[in-house]
């Protein structure tokens, strides 16, 4: 599984399933009933026991083992069950070692790319906001990016990379900072999208936007600023300030990426 926690749950599903299925199968063989009868009883017993005990793992594996034991002529059911448990344990141990130490799943680069795309989407939004027409930009693209980032962060937080837990925790905090900055900018972008035609940019914000490479085609001046102009410039100023904080977090992430290499 992609994360350490999911891998542990998968291992437990296998171990519990093998042990439970082997135990039920051995007990049923002692009844000396026809194979199809004890197979049916075994499947019902496994599913009932899983529900009664609140075991949230899938009962398919123990049912499969019950079917094998009850319908196949096995010279020694106990030996077969113990061998199946031993083989499963070896396979899971090797798989966990590879997944945790050799090739651990690491989606940090994807999260960083999503965080970097937030910056581009903010600039694109502001360019479209002040392109001189009455069509307001849509923040749906940035919403999707942030939701995807939140999903990837959940996966990242569930992955325990044993050889660098401290560094991973530091990365996680930086990623969460980026997500928080993205949501803060998104909230202000949505406010700007609801004000109708945006107010006029003041000289300070116009210079800031040009400094970050934004192309502003709205040539209106703010000689006599109105309420809409004041509100618009306030939110633009806040968006640019939060964007700068996002960029600082991204710089720290790049440093972490360099150390990791």
Backbone as JSON, one array per atom type, in Angstrom:
{
  "sequence": "XXXXXXXXXXXXXXXXXXXXXXXXXXXXXXXXXXXXXXXXXXXXXXXXXXXXXXXXXXXXXXXXXXXXXXXXXXXXXXXXXXXXXXXXXXXXXXXXXXXXXXXXXXXXXXXXXXXXXXXXXXXXXXXXXXXXXXXXXXXXXXXXXXXXXXXXXXXXXXXXXXXXXXXXXXXXXXXXXXXXXXXXXXXXXXXXXXXXXXXXXXXXXXXXXXXXXXXXXXXXXXXXXXXXXXXXXXXXXXXXXXXXXXXXXXXXXXXXXXXXX",
  "N": [[0.84, -1.19, 0.0], [0.34, 2.4, -0.47], [0.99, 3.97, 1.79], [2.54, 3.87, 5.07], [0.8, 3.29, 7.21], [-1.45, 2.19, 5.9], [-0.21, -0.02, 4.82], [0.44, -1.51, 7.11], [-2.15, -2.06, 8.01], [-3.0, -3.66, 5.89], [-1.26, -5.83, 6.2], [-2.11, -6.78, 8.71], [-4.69, -7.53, 8.03], [-4.14, -9.73, 6.39], [-2.73, -11.49, 8.15], [-4.55, -11.87, 10.33], [-6.68, -12.91, 8.85], [-5.61, -15.33, 7.79], [-4.96, -16.79, 10.13], [-7.48, -16.93, 11.4], [-9.09, -18.2, 9.44], [-7.71, -20.65, 9.18], [-8.0, -21.73, 11.76], [-10.83, -22.01, 12.03], [-11.31, -23.76, 9.9], [-9.86, -26.09, 10.65], [-11.24, -26.82, 12.98], [-13.78, -27.39, 11.91], [-13.28, -29.58, 10.29], [-13.09, -31.6, 12.12], [-15.68, -32.34, 12.58], [-16.55, -34.22, 10.8], [-18.39, -34.09, 8.66], [-20.13, -33.87, 5.43], [-18.13, -32.37, 2.8], [-19.21, -30.06, 1.4], [-21.17, -29.23, 3.17], [-19.79, -28.56, 5.59], [-18.24, -26.59, 4.53], [-20.09, -24.57, 3.85], [-21.08, -24.03, 6.42], [-18.72, -23.09, 7.57], [-18.12, -20.71, 6.12], [-20.32, -19.1, 6.76], [-19.9, -18.99, 9.51], [-17.45, -17.64, 9.7], [-18.03, -15.07, 8.6], [-20.07, -14.26, 10.34], [-18.68, -14.26, 12.8], [-16.74, -12.26, 12.3], [-18.38, -10.01, 12.08], [-19.61, -10.01, 14.62], [-17.43, -9.7, 16.35], [-16.54, -7.26, 15.59], [-14.53, -6.97, 13.7], [-12.9, -5.21, 11.31], [-11.61, -5.89, 9.0], [-11.43, -7.42, 5.72], [-13.37, -10.39, 5.21], [-12.8, -12.17, 3.23], [-10.37, -13.58, 2.75], [-10.06, -15.48, 5.02], [-12.37, -16.98, 4.49], [-11.71, -18.11, 2.04], [-9.6, -19.77, 2.79], [-10.91, -21.54, 4.48], [-12.57, -22.8, 2.6], [-10.6, -24.07, 1.06], [-9.43, -25.85, 2.92], [-11.63, -27.43, 3.62], [-12.59, -28.6, 1.29], [-10.54, -29.78, -0.06], [-8.37, -32.55, -0.21], [-6.27, -32.66, 2.24], [-3.3, -33.89, 3.56], [-2.39, -33.29, 6.19], [-4.14, -31.18, 7.94], [-3.52, -29.35, 10.04], [-0.77, -28.96, 9.74], [-0.79, -27.86, 7.17], [-2.16, -25.46, 7.68], [-0.42, -24.17, 9.48], [1.82, -23.92, 7.83], [0.79, -22.24, 5.87], [0.35, -19.91, 7.38], [3.0, -19.32, 8.13], [4.25, -18.92, 5.6], [2.8, -16.71, 4.72], [3.51, -14.8, 6.67], [6.26, -14.49, 6.19], [6.25, -13.44, 3.57], [4.83, -11.01, 3.99], [6.55, -9.72, 5.79], [8.84, -9.3, 4.23], [7.72, -7.69, 2.23], [6.92, -5.42, 3.75], [9.41, -4.52, 4.63], [10.65, -3.79, 2.22], [8.84, -1.82, 1.35], [9.06, 0.05, 3.37], [11.8, 0.6, 3.86], [13.4, 0.26, 1.53], [12.07, 1.02, -0.98], [10.28, 3.34, -0.25], [7.07, 4.87, -0.43], [6.83, 8.09, -1.62], [5.4, 11.09, -1.85], [6.16, 13.71, -1.77], [7.35, 15.4, -3.66], [5.31, 15.75, -5.54], [3.43, 17.12, -3.99], [4.83, 19.48, -3.52], [4.97, 20.49, -6.13], [2.27, 20.99, -6.56], [1.91, 23.03, -4.67], [3.55, 24.99, -5.78], [2.11, 25.5, -8.08], [-0.02, 26.88, -7.07], [0.89, 29.48, -6.76], [1.22, 30.31, -9.44], [-1.43, 30.18, -10.3], [-2.67, 32.13, -8.75], [-1.48, 34.51, -9.71], [-2.36, 34.38, -12.36], [-5.1, 34.6, -11.91], [-5.31, 37.23, -10.89], [-4.37, 38.68, -13.07], [-6.41, 38.17, -14.92], [-8.48, 39.3, -13.52], [-7.92, 42.01, -13.66], [-7.93, 42.72, -16.4], [-9.22, 44.55, -17.87], [-11.8, 44.09, -18.89], [-15.3, 43.21, -18.29], [-15.64, 40.63, -17.44], [-15.42, 38.38, -14.89], [-12.87, 36.51, -13.2], [-12.64, 32.93, -12.53], [-12.37, 30.99, -9.6], [-12.27, 28.28, -9.49], [-10.33, 26.49, -10.47], [-8.15, 26.82, -8.76], [-9.33, 25.99, -6.41], [-9.67, 23.25, -6.91], [-7.0, 22.49, -7.07], [-6.12, 22.96, -4.43], [-7.75, 21.17, -3.03], [-6.83, 18.74, -4.08], [-4.23, 18.86, -3.14], [-4.68, 18.73, -0.38], [-5.6, 16.1, -0.17], [-3.3, 14.67, -0.98], [-1.62, 15.45, 1.09], [-2.77, 14.15, 3.24], [-2.15, 11.51, 2.61], [0.64, 11.71, 2.71], [1.05, 12.33, 5.42], [0.32, 9.94, 6.59], [2.33, 8.27, 5.91], [5.13, 6.75, 7.21], [8.34, 7.34, 7.2], [10.92, 5.65, 8.19], [13.65, 6.21, 8.39], [13.92, 8.92, 8.34], [12.2, 10.47, 10.05], [12.02, 12.9, 11.5], [12.77, 14.86, 9.62], [10.76, 14.44, 7.78], [8.53, 15.24, 9.26], [9.06, 17.96, 9.48], [8.87, 18.71, 6.8], [6.16, 18.13, 6.41], [4.93, 20.06, 8.04], [5.64, 22.38, 6.64], [4.36, 21.9, 4.2], [1.71, 21.94, 5.06], [1.58, 24.58, 5.83], [1.78, 25.82, 3.32], [-0.61, 24.9, 2.18], [-2.44, 26.15, 3.89], [-1.88, 28.87, 3.35], [-2.65, 28.91, 0.7], [-5.42, 28.46, 0.93], [-6.13, 30.75, 2.3], [-5.55, 32.77, 0.43], [-7.34, 31.95, -1.55], [-9.82, 32.42, -0.33], [-9.9, 35.23, -0.27], [-9.74, 35.73, -2.99], [-12.21, 34.73, -3.81], [-13.88, 36.57, -2.62], [-13.25, 38.87, -4.1], [-14.25, 38.01, -6.52], [-16.92, 38.23, -6.18], [-17.65, 40.87, -6.07], [-18.67, 42.13, -8.24], [-17.83, 44.22, -10.95], [-14.36, 44.75, -10.66], [-12.72, 47.07, -8.41], [-10.67, 50.02, -8.99], [-7.17, 49.73, -9.45], [-4.71, 50.88, -7.19], [-1.66, 52.86, -7.32], [0.37, 51.6, -5.86], [-0.34, 48.82, -5.62], [-0.48, 48.25, -8.33], [2.2, 48.53, -9.13], [3.33, 46.48, -7.58], [2.15, 44.21, -8.71], [3.14, 44.32, -11.33], [5.8, 43.94, -10.71], [5.93, 41.26, -10.06], [5.59, 40.11, -12.45], [3.05, 40.15, -13.56], [0.64, 40.87, -16.06], [-1.05, 43.72, -16.44], [-3.85, 45.06, -17.79], [-5.79, 46.84, -17.26], [-6.37, 50.16, -17.31], [-7.42, 52.13, -15.72], [-7.39, 54.87, -13.46], [-6.88, 55.91, -10.0], [-7.78, 58.47, -9.01], [-9.86, 59.64, -7.57], [-10.65, 57.77, -5.22], [-13.13, 55.3, -4.63], [-15.47, 53.44, -2.52], [-15.52, 50.77, -3.47], [-13.07, 50.66, -4.78], [-11.29, 50.89, -2.64], [-11.85, 48.57, -1.13], [-11.21, 46.6, -3.02], [-8.42, 47.06, -3.46], [-7.47, 46.58, -0.91], [-7.87, 43.79, -0.56], [-6.34, 42.79, -2.69], [-3.81, 43.63, -1.89], [-3.54, 42.08, 0.44], [-3.63, 39.5, -0.65], [-1.27, 39.48, -2.17], [0.57, 39.76, -0.12], [0.22, 37.37, 1.34], [0.89, 35.63, -0.67], [3.63, 36.1, -0.84], [4.46, 35.01, 1.56], [3.85, 32.37, 1.02], [5.73, 31.86, -1.0], [8.08, 32.02, 0.48], [7.81, 29.78, 2.13], [7.95, 27.85, 0.15], [10.59, 28.15, -0.69], [11.94, 27.17, 1.53], [11.09, 24.54, 1.37], [12.37, 23.73, -0.97], [14.98, 23.78, -0.09], [14.87, 21.67, 1.73], [14.4, 19.63, -0.09], [16.81, 19.62, -1.44], [18.57, 18.81, 0.59], [17.58, 16.26, 1.04], [18.31, 14.95, -1.27]],
  "CA": [[0.0, 0.0, 0.0], [1.18, 3.59, -0.62], [1.44, 4.56, 3.05], [2.94, 2.92, 6.11], [-0.38, 2.88, 7.97], [-2.25, 1.28, 5.08], [0.54, -1.27, 4.69], [0.25, -2.24, 8.36], [-3.52, -2.58, 8.0], [-3.04, -4.76, 4.92], [-0.58, -6.98, 6.82], [-2.98, -7.31, 9.74], [-5.78, -8.22, 7.34], [-3.64, -11.03, 5.95], [-2.4, -12.35, 9.3], [-5.8, -12.23, 11.01], [-7.46, -13.77, 7.96], [-5.01, -16.67, 7.71], [-5.12, -17.46, 11.43], [-8.9, -17.19, 11.65], [-9.55, -19.21, 8.5], [-7.09, -21.94, 9.5], [-8.61, -22.24, 13.0], [-12.2, -22.44, 11.74], [-11.24, -24.93, 9.02], [-9.43, -27.26, 11.43], [-12.35, -27.21, 13.88], [-14.87, -27.97, 11.12], [-12.88, -30.92, 9.81], [-13.3, -32.56, 13.2], [-17.1, -32.71, 12.63], [-16.75, -35.38, 9.91], [-19.58, -33.88, 7.84], [-19.8, -33.73, 4.01], [-17.33, -31.17, 2.53], [-20.01, -28.89, 1.07], [-21.89, -28.8, 4.37], [-18.9, -27.85, 6.51], [-17.78, -25.36, 3.85], [-21.13, -23.56, 4.05], [-21.07, -23.65, 7.85], [-17.51, -22.32, 7.83], [-18.24, -19.36, 5.55], [-21.28, -18.36, 7.6], [-19.28, -18.78, 10.82], [-16.41, -16.6, 9.57], [-18.65, -13.75, 8.41], [-20.77, -13.94, 11.59], [-17.68, -13.93, 13.82], [-16.15, -10.96, 11.97], [-19.35, -8.97, 12.44], [-19.83, -10.0, 16.07], [-16.23, -9.21, 17.02], [-16.22, -5.92, 15.1], [-13.3, -6.99, 12.9], [-13.22, -4.42, 10.11], [-10.88, -6.4, 7.85], [-12.24, -8.22, 4.8], [-13.41, -11.81, 5.57], [-12.66, -13.01, 2.03], [-9.23, -14.5, 2.87], [-10.37, -16.64, 5.85], [-13.35, -17.82, 3.8], [-10.99, -18.86, 1.01], [-8.83, -20.81, 3.46], [-11.9, -22.53, 4.92], [-12.96, -23.57, 1.42], [-9.48, -24.93, 0.68], [-9.28, -26.92, 3.9], [-12.81, -28.3, 3.7], [-12.91, -29.24, 0.0], [-9.34, -30.39, -0.63], [-7.81, -33.6, 0.64], [-4.97, -32.25, 2.76], [-2.82, -34.95, 4.46], [-2.33, -32.8, 7.56], [-4.71, -29.83, 7.97], [-2.79, -28.48, 10.97], [0.51, -28.61, 9.11], [-1.1, -26.94, 6.08], [-2.51, -24.16, 8.25], [0.8, -23.54, 10.01], [2.66, -23.55, 6.69], [0.17, -21.06, 5.24], [0.63, -18.77, 8.26], [4.44, -19.03, 8.04], [4.52, -18.35, 4.28], [2.22, -15.37, 4.68], [4.32, -13.93, 7.53], [7.52, -14.19, 5.49], [5.95, -12.53, 2.46], [4.47, -9.69, 4.51], [7.75, -9.11, 6.38], [9.68, -8.82, 3.12], [7.01, -6.56, 1.61], [6.99, -4.24, 4.63], [10.8, -4.04, 4.63], [10.87, -3.1, 0.95], [7.98, -0.63, 1.3], [9.45, 1.02, 4.39], [13.22, 0.94, 3.87], [14.05, 0.26, 0.22], [11.33, 1.87, -1.91], [9.12, 3.93, 0.42], [6.25, 5.77, -1.24], [7.11, 9.47, -1.22], [4.71, 12.0, -2.76], [6.52, 15.08, -1.39], [7.59, 16.22, -4.87], [4.01, 16.1, -6.13], [2.81, 18.15, -3.16], [5.55, 20.72, -3.76], [4.54, 20.99, -7.44], [0.93, 21.57, -6.38], [2.08, 24.3, -3.96], [4.09, 25.95, -6.75], [1.06, 25.87, -9.03], [-0.88, 27.87, -6.42], [1.44, 30.8, -7.07], [0.9, 30.64, -10.84], [-2.87, 30.37, -10.44], [-3.0, 33.42, -8.15], [-1.08, 35.56, -10.65], [-3.27, 34.29, -13.5], [-6.39, 35.13, -11.46], [-5.23, 38.7, -10.79], [-4.27, 39.21, -14.44], [-7.75, 38.12, -15.52], [-9.32, 40.23, -12.78], [-7.63, 43.39, -14.09], [-7.6, 42.73, -17.84], [-9.94, 45.65, -18.51], [-13.18, 43.79, -19.29], [-16.24, 42.99, -17.18], [-15.73, 39.2, -17.14], [-14.65, 38.09, -13.68], [-12.22, 35.18, -13.22], [-13.2, 31.85, -11.72], [-11.35, 30.42, -8.71], [-12.51, 26.84, -9.4], [-9.08, 25.75, -10.71], [-7.36, 26.85, -7.53], [-10.04, 25.15, -5.44], [-9.33, 21.86, -7.21], [-5.59, 22.28, -6.71], [-6.01, 22.88, -2.97], [-8.37, 19.91, -2.59], [-5.88, 17.67, -4.42], [-3.1, 18.99, -2.22], [-5.12, 18.22, 0.93], [-5.64, 14.63, -0.27], [-1.92, 14.2, -0.98], [-1.08, 15.68, 2.43], [-3.26, 13.07, 4.09], [-1.32, 10.33, 2.3], [1.99, 11.98, 3.19], [1.06, 12.26, 6.88], [0.16, 8.55, 7.0], [3.53, 7.52, 5.56], [6.19, 6.89, 8.21], [9.65, 6.99, 6.64], [11.62, 5.38, 9.44], [15.01, 6.74, 8.42], [13.94, 10.39, 8.39], [10.92, 10.91, 10.62], [12.07, 14.32, 11.88], [12.74, 15.67, 8.4], [9.42, 14.3, 7.2], [7.63, 16.09, 10.04], [9.32, 19.35, 9.09], [8.26, 18.89, 5.47], [4.71, 18.12, 6.57], [4.53, 21.38, 8.55], [5.77, 23.35, 5.54], [3.28, 21.63, 3.25], [0.46, 22.44, 5.65], [1.65, 26.04, 5.73], [1.45, 26.16, 1.93], [-2.05, 24.68, 1.99], [-3.14, 27.22, 4.61], [-1.72, 30.12, 2.59], [-3.48, 28.79, -0.48], [-6.82, 28.65, 1.3], [-6.32, 32.16, 2.66], [-5.63, 33.53, -0.83], [-8.57, 31.56, -2.23], [-10.95, 33.11, 0.31], [-9.9, 36.63, -0.71], [-10.06, 35.71, -4.41], [-13.65, 34.54, -3.94], [-14.51, 37.86, -2.28], [-13.09, 39.74, -5.27], [-15.1, 37.51, -7.61], [-18.33, 38.53, -5.89], [-17.91, 42.31, -5.93], [-19.04, 42.7, -9.52], [-16.62, 44.72, -11.62], [-13.4, 45.11, -9.63], [-12.36, 48.47, -8.29], [-9.46, 50.45, -9.7], [-5.94, 49.48, -8.73], [-3.88, 52.04, -6.86], [-0.31, 52.77, -7.89], [1.17, 50.64, -5.08], [-0.66, 47.46, -6.04], [-0.13, 48.11, -9.74], [3.64, 48.3, -9.19], [3.59, 45.14, -7.02], [1.76, 43.19, -9.68], [4.11, 44.35, -12.42], [7.07, 43.42, -10.19], [5.89, 39.79, -10.06], [5.42, 39.65, -13.82], [1.66, 40.13, -13.99], [0.3, 41.83, -17.11], [-2.26, 44.43, -16.05], [-4.33, 45.85, -18.92], [-6.76, 47.81, -16.76], [-5.65, 51.44, -17.25], [-8.16, 53.11, -14.9], [-6.61, 55.47, -12.38], [-7.63, 56.08, -8.74], [-7.66, 59.85, -8.53], [-10.9, 59.82, -6.53], [-11.0, 56.39, -4.85], [-14.44, 55.02, -4.05], [-15.46, 52.32, -1.58], [-15.14, 49.54, -4.17], [-11.62, 50.71, -5.03], [-10.59, 50.65, -1.37], [-12.02, 47.15, -0.81], [-10.43, 45.81, -3.98], [-6.98, 47.2, -3.2], [-7.15, 45.92, 0.37], [-7.76, 42.34, -0.76], [-5.19, 42.54, -3.56], [-2.62, 43.78, -1.06], [-3.46, 40.92, 1.32], [-3.29, 38.34, -1.47], [0.15, 39.55, -2.51], [1.35, 39.53, 1.11], [0.15, 35.93, 1.63], [1.68, 34.97, -1.72], [5.04, 36.2, -0.47], [4.67, 34.02, 2.62], [3.85, 31.08, 0.33], [7.01, 31.71, -1.68], [9.1, 31.75, 1.5], [7.66, 28.37, 2.51], [8.44, 27.05, -0.98], [12.06, 28.2, -0.65], [12.37, 26.24, 2.57], [10.86, 23.2, 0.86], [13.43, 23.42, -1.92], [16.16, 23.46, 0.69], [14.66, 20.32, 2.23], [14.56, 18.72, -1.22], [18.25, 19.53, -1.71], [19.16, 17.99, 1.66], [17.12, 14.88, 0.84], [19.1, 14.36, -2.34]],
  "C": [[0.88, 1.25, 0.0], [1.68, 4.19, 0.68], [1.75, 3.47, 4.07], [1.71, 2.39, 6.86], [-1.24, 1.91, 7.19], [-1.55, -0.06, 4.88], [0.38, -2.13, 5.93], [-1.15, -2.85, 8.41], [-3.66, -3.75, 7.03], [-2.39, -6.01, 5.5], [-1.48, -7.62, 7.89], [-4.17, -8.06, 9.14], [-5.37, -9.62, 6.93], [-3.42, -11.97, 7.13], [-3.66, -12.82, 10.01], [-6.62, -13.18, 10.16], [-6.93, -15.18, 7.9], [-5.23, -17.43, 9.01], [-6.58, -17.85, 11.67], [-9.42, -18.29, 10.73], [-8.99, -20.59, 8.8], [-7.74, -22.56, 10.74], [-10.01, -22.78, 12.75], [-12.19, -23.71, 10.89], [-10.86, -26.2, 9.77], [-10.54, -27.75, 12.35], [-13.48, -27.88, 13.11], [-14.54, -29.36, 10.61], [-13.1, -32.0, 10.86], [-14.76, -33.03, 13.27], [-17.42, -33.91, 11.73], [-18.05, -35.29, 9.11], [-19.17, -33.78, 6.37], [-19.08, -32.39, 3.75], [-18.16, -29.91, 2.24], [-20.75, -28.35, 2.28], [-20.97, -28.0, 5.29], [-18.33, -26.58, 5.86], [-18.79, -24.25, 4.05], [-21.17, -23.08, 5.49], [-19.87, -22.74, 8.15], [-17.59, -20.89, 7.32], [-19.18, -18.51, 6.39], [-20.65, -18.03, 8.95], [-18.24, -17.66, 10.77], [-17.05, -15.21, 9.48], [-19.37, -13.31, 9.69], [-19.79, -13.51, 12.68], [-17.04, -12.57, 13.56], [-17.09, -9.82, 12.37], [-19.54, -8.86, 13.95], [-18.65, -9.42, 16.82], [-15.83, -7.81, 16.56], [-14.93, -5.86, 14.33], [-13.6, -6.31, 11.57], [-12.44, -4.85, 8.88], [-11.82, -7.25, 6.98], [-12.2, -9.7, 5.19], [-13.16, -12.73, 4.38], [-11.52, -14.01, 2.17], [-9.53, -15.68, 3.79], [-11.41, -17.56, 5.21], [-12.67, -18.69, 2.74], [-10.2, -20.01, 1.63], [-9.76, -21.92, 3.96], [-12.31, -23.42, 3.75], [-11.85, -24.55, 1.02], [-9.34, -26.12, 1.62], [-10.42, -27.93, 3.84], [-13.1, -29.06, 2.41], [-11.71, -29.92, -0.65], [-8.81, -31.44, 0.34], [-6.39, -33.21, 1.05], [-4.5, -33.31, 3.75], [-2.82, -34.52, 5.93], [-2.85, -31.37, 7.6], [-3.95, -28.87, 8.88], [-1.48, -28.02, 10.35], [0.28, -27.63, 7.96], [-1.37, -25.55, 6.61], [-1.27, -23.43, 8.76], [1.73, -23.11, 8.88], [2.12, -22.3, 6.0], [0.45, -19.8, 6.06], [2.09, -18.34, 8.13], [4.78, -18.37, 6.7], [4.0, -16.92, 4.18], [3.06, -14.39, 5.49], [5.62, -13.53, 6.85], [7.27, -13.18, 4.36], [5.63, -11.12, 2.93], [5.68, -8.98, 5.1], [8.65, -8.53, 5.29], [9.03, -7.6, 2.46], [7.09, -5.3, 2.44], [8.4, -3.67, 4.63], [11.09, -3.26, 3.35], [10.1, -1.78, 0.92], [8.43, 0.45, 2.27], [10.88, 1.5, 4.25], [13.82, 1.09, 2.47], [13.38, 1.22, -0.76], [10.1, 2.46, -1.23], [8.37, 4.88, -0.52], [6.43, 7.19, -0.73], [6.48, 10.41, -2.24], [5.04, 13.46, -2.46], [6.74, 15.97, -2.62], [6.28, 16.64, -5.51], [3.33, 17.2, -5.33], [3.5, 19.5, -3.4], [5.15, 21.33, -5.11], [3.15, 21.6, -7.36], [1.01, 22.92, -5.68], [2.62, 25.37, -4.91], [3.02, 26.4, -7.74], [0.08, 26.87, -8.42], [-0.42, 29.28, -6.76], [1.07, 31.21, -8.49], [-0.58, 30.94, -11.01], [-3.31, 31.7, -9.83], [-2.67, 34.56, -9.11], [-2.02, 35.57, -11.85], [-4.64, 34.87, -13.14], [-6.37, 36.66, -11.45], [-5.09, 39.34, -12.17], [-5.64, 39.25, -15.1], [-8.7, 39.09, -14.83], [-9.16, 41.67, -13.29], [-7.17, 43.44, -15.55], [-8.41, 43.77, -18.6], [-11.34, 45.34, -18.97], [-14.03, 43.51, -18.05], [-16.4, 41.52, -16.81], [-14.82, 38.89, -15.96], [-14.04, 36.69, -13.75], [-12.9, 34.2, -12.29], [-12.08, 31.23, -10.89], [-11.48, 28.89, -8.6], [-11.22, 26.04, -9.58], [-8.23, 25.71, -9.45], [-8.02, 26.01, -6.44], [-9.7, 23.68, -5.65], [-7.88, 21.55, -6.82], [-5.43, 22.11, -5.2], [-6.62, 21.59, -2.45], [-7.46, 18.72, -2.9], [-4.7, 17.68, -3.48], [-3.46, 18.45, -0.84], [-5.15, 16.7, 0.93], [-4.23, 14.05, -0.23], [-1.26, 14.39, 0.39], [-1.54, 14.6, 3.4], [-2.45, 11.8, 3.87], [0.08, 10.52, 2.88], [2.07, 11.85, 4.71], [0.93, 10.83, 7.39], [1.39, 7.7, 6.67], [4.62, 7.79, 6.59], [7.5, 6.4, 7.61], [10.62, 6.87, 7.81], [12.99, 6.04, 9.53], [15.06, 8.26, 8.48], [12.6, 10.93, 8.9], [10.92, 12.4, 10.93], [11.99, 15.21, 10.65], [11.37, 15.61, 7.73], [8.42, 15.18, 7.94], [7.82, 17.56, 9.7], [8.72, 19.66, 7.73], [6.75, 18.98, 5.58], [4.21, 19.47, 7.07], [4.61, 22.44, 7.46], [4.67, 23.15, 4.51], [1.95, 22.15, 3.78], [0.42, 23.96, 5.65], [1.26, 26.5, 4.34], [-0.05, 25.99, 1.67], [-2.84, 25.78, 2.67], [-3.05, 28.55, 3.89], [-2.58, 30.08, 1.34], [-4.95, 29.02, -0.18], [-7.1, 30.1, 1.67], [-6.42, 33.03, 1.41], [-6.93, 33.23, -1.56], [-9.77, 32.28, -1.65], [-11.04, 34.56, -0.16], [-10.19, 36.72, -2.21], [-11.56, 35.56, -4.63], [-14.41, 35.81, -3.58], [-14.43, 38.8, -3.47], [-14.0, 39.31, -6.41], [-16.56, 37.89, -7.42], [-18.64, 40.03, -5.83], [-18.41, 42.94, -7.23], [-17.78, 43.13, -10.24], [-15.62, 45.18, -10.56], [-13.13, 46.6, -9.59], [-11.06, 48.77, -9.02], [-8.23, 50.21, -8.82], [-5.24, 50.79, -8.39], [-2.47, 51.82, -7.39], [0.55, 51.73, -7.17], [0.92, 49.22, -5.54], [-0.31, 47.22, -7.51], [1.37, 47.81, -9.91], [4.0, 46.91, -8.64], [3.26, 44.06, -8.03], [2.72, 43.16, -10.87], [5.44, 43.75, -11.98], [7.09, 41.9, -10.19], [5.59, 39.24, -11.45], [4.0, 39.61, -14.32], [1.41, 41.21, -15.04], [-1.06, 42.45, -16.79], [-2.68, 45.36, -17.19], [-5.4, 46.87, -18.53], [-6.03, 49.13, -16.52], [-6.38, 52.49, -16.41], [-7.27, 53.63, -13.77], [-7.5, 55.7, -11.16], [-7.43, 57.49, -8.19], [-8.65, 60.13, -7.41], [-11.39, 58.44, -6.11], [-12.37, 56.29, -4.19], [-14.35, 53.79, -3.15], [-15.03, 51.02, -2.25], [-13.65, 49.51, -4.45], [-10.85, 50.36, -3.76], [-10.66, 49.16, -1.0], [-11.17, 46.29, -1.73], [-8.94, 45.88, -3.68], [-6.57, 46.56, -1.88], [-6.95, 44.42, 0.16], [-6.61, 41.98, -1.69], [-3.9, 42.63, -2.76], [-2.44, 42.58, -0.14], [-3.09, 39.65, 0.55], [-1.81, 38.32, -1.8], [1.04, 39.31, -1.28], [1.36, 38.04, 1.45], [0.94, 35.15, 0.58], [3.16, 35.01, -1.38], [5.37, 35.19, 0.63], [4.69, 32.6, 2.03], [5.19, 30.84, -0.34], [8.13, 31.42, -0.68], [9.04, 30.3, 1.97], [8.18, 27.46, 1.4], [9.97, 27.04, -1.03], [12.6, 27.22, 0.39], [12.16, 24.79, 2.12], [11.93, 22.79, -0.14], [14.74, 23.09, -1.2], [16.06, 22.03, 1.25], [14.87, 19.29, 1.13], [16.04, 18.54, -1.55], [18.95, 18.65, -0.68], [18.81, 16.53, 1.46], [17.94, 14.18, -0.24], [20.52, 14.06, -1.88]]
}
